[in-house]
Amino acid sequence: FTSDVKIKSISVVGGADGTSPSKMRAILARVVEWGLAENSQGVLEYQTRYSKFQSVGNITLHFPENFGGDASQIHYIGFKGEATQLKRDVVATIVYEITPNPSDHK
């Protein structure tokens, strides 16, 4: 993420015919695991333990199992939450010209 975030929920849209993942692990300082339901329409969200997802700078997701397909398919992963602190760079040099100087623009 470009800044630390508080993650409230995660949504995973998988494939059809058993290719949707059936288990998800989020790896932060600890591993948190969810059992997933087949969600090809994107209507399900998996709530996080808010205290463990307060100041997340990066997250690794692992999908070890699916519902019996040859391979797992993931079409979409969504996070709901909020940024905790925005990191903005300060512009150091700003030049305003009322009338342009032709020698500066060759």
PDB file of C-alpha atoms in Angstrom, residues 23-78:
ATOM      1  CA  LYS A  23      -9.187 -21.255   2.168  1.00  0.00           C
ATOM      2  CA  MET A  24      -7.340 -17.932   2.514  1.00  0.00           C
ATOM      3  CA  ARG A  25      -4.424 -17.029   4.748  1.00  0.00           C
ATOM      4  CA  ALA A  26      -3.360 -13.439   5.419  1.00  0.00           C
ATOM      5  CA  ILE A  27       0.245 -13.200   6.496  1.00  0.00           C
ATOM      6  CA  LEU A  28       1.092 -10.157   8.604  1.00  0.00           C
ATOM      7  CA  ALA A  29       3.092 -10.411  11.819  1.00  0.00           C
ATOM      8  CA  ARG A  30       0.958 -13.544  12.388  1.00  0.00           C
ATOM      9  CA  VAL A  31      -1.068 -15.789  10.096  1.00  0.00           C
ATOM     10  CA  VAL A  32      -4.839 -15.293  10.055  1.00  0.00           C
ATOM     11  CA  GLU A  33      -6.938 -17.892   8.237  1.00  0.00           C
ATOM     12  CA  TRP A  34     -10.482 -17.960   6.818  1.00  0.00           C
ATOM     13  CA  GLY A  35     -12.551 -20.748   5.318  1.00  0.00           C
ATOM     14  CA  LEU A  36     -14.071 -19.362   2.112  1.00  0.00           C
ATOM     15  CA  ALA A  37     -17.361 -20.024   0.342  1.00  0.00           C
ATOM     16  CA  GLU A  38     -17.652 -20.095  -3.441  1.00  0.00           C
ATOM     17  CA  ASN A  39     -18.148 -16.439  -4.364  1.00  0.00           C
ATOM     18  CA  SER A  40     -18.335 -15.974  -8.114  1.00  0.00           C
ATOM     19  CA  GLN A  41     -20.600 -12.894  -7.837  1.00  0.00           C
ATOM     20  CA  GLY A  42     -18.540 -10.867  -5.339  1.00  0.00           C
ATOM     21  CA  VAL A  43     -21.245 -10.578  -2.686  1.00  0.00           C
ATOM     22  CA  LEU A  44     -19.326 -12.032   0.278  1.00  0.00           C
ATOM     23  CA  GLU A  45     -16.902 -10.128   2.492  1.00  0.00           C
ATOM     24  CA  TYR A  46     -14.717 -11.666   5.182  1.00  0.00           C
ATOM     25  CA  GLN A  47     -14.402  -9.489   8.272  1.00  0.00           C
ATOM     26  CA  THR A  48     -10.947  -9.043   9.747  1.00  0.00           C
ATOM     27  CA  ARG A  49     -10.054  -8.910  13.409  1.00  0.00           C
ATOM     28  CA  TYR A  50      -9.817  -5.159  13.432  1.00  0.00           C
ATOM     29  CA  SER A  51      -7.169  -5.073  16.185  1.00  0.00           C
ATOM     30  CA  LYS A  52      -4.769  -7.184  14.069  1.00  0.00           C
ATOM     31  CA  PHE A  53      -5.288  -5.154  10.882  1.00  0.00           C
ATOM     32  CA  GLN A  54      -4.810  -1.621  12.309  1.00  0.00           C
ATOM     33  CA  SER A  55      -1.568  -0.475  10.699  1.00  0.00           C
ATOM     34  CA  VAL A  56      -0.970  -2.585   7.589  1.00  0.00           C
ATOM     35  CA  GLY A  57       1.731  -1.457   5.171  1.00  0.00           C
ATOM     36  CA  ASN A  58       1.734  -4.665   3.119  1.00  0.00           C
ATOM     37  CA  ILE A  59      -0.106  -7.965   3.202  1.00  0.00           C
ATOM     38  CA  THR A  60       0.562 -11.387   1.720  1.00  0.00           C
ATOM     39  CA  LEU A  61      -2.393 -13.605   0.837  1.00  0.00           C
ATOM     40  CA  HIS A  62      -2.048 -17.371   0.392  1.00  0.00           C
ATOM     41  CA  PHE A  63      -4.751 -19.597  -1.106  1.00  0.00           C
ATOM     42  CA  PRO A  64      -3.703 -23.204  -0.345  1.00  0.00           C
ATOM     43  CA  GLU A  65      -6.911 -25.018  -1.394  1.00  0.00           C
ATOM     44  CA  ASN A  66      -9.841 -24.787  -3.776  1.00  0.00           C
ATOM     45  CA  PHE A  67     -13.160 -26.592  -4.133  1.00  0.00           C
ATOM     46  CA  GLY A  68     -11.750 -29.494  -6.186  1.00  0.00           C
ATOM     47  CA  GLY A  69     -10.713 -27.857  -9.448  1.00  0.00           C
ATOM     48  CA  ASP A  70      -7.400 -28.556 -11.212  1.00  0.00           C
ATOM     49  CA  ALA A  71      -6.158 -25.033 -10.461  1.00  0.00           C
ATOM     50  CA  SER A  72      -7.421 -22.076  -8.453  1.00  0.00           C
ATOM     51  CA  GLN A  73      -8.803 -19.021 -10.231  1.00  0.00           C
ATOM     52  CA  ILE A  74      -9.079 -15.599  -8.616  1.00  0.00           C
ATOM     53  CA  HIS A  75     -10.762 -12.826 -10.576  1.00  0.00           C
ATOM     54  CA  TYR A  76     -10.796 -10.095  -7.926  1.00  0.00           C
ATOM     55  CA  ILE A  77      -9.438  -9.314  -4.459  1.00  0.00           C
ATOM     56  CA  GLY A  78     -10.872  -6.263  -2.697  1.00  0.00           C
TER      57      GLY A  78
END
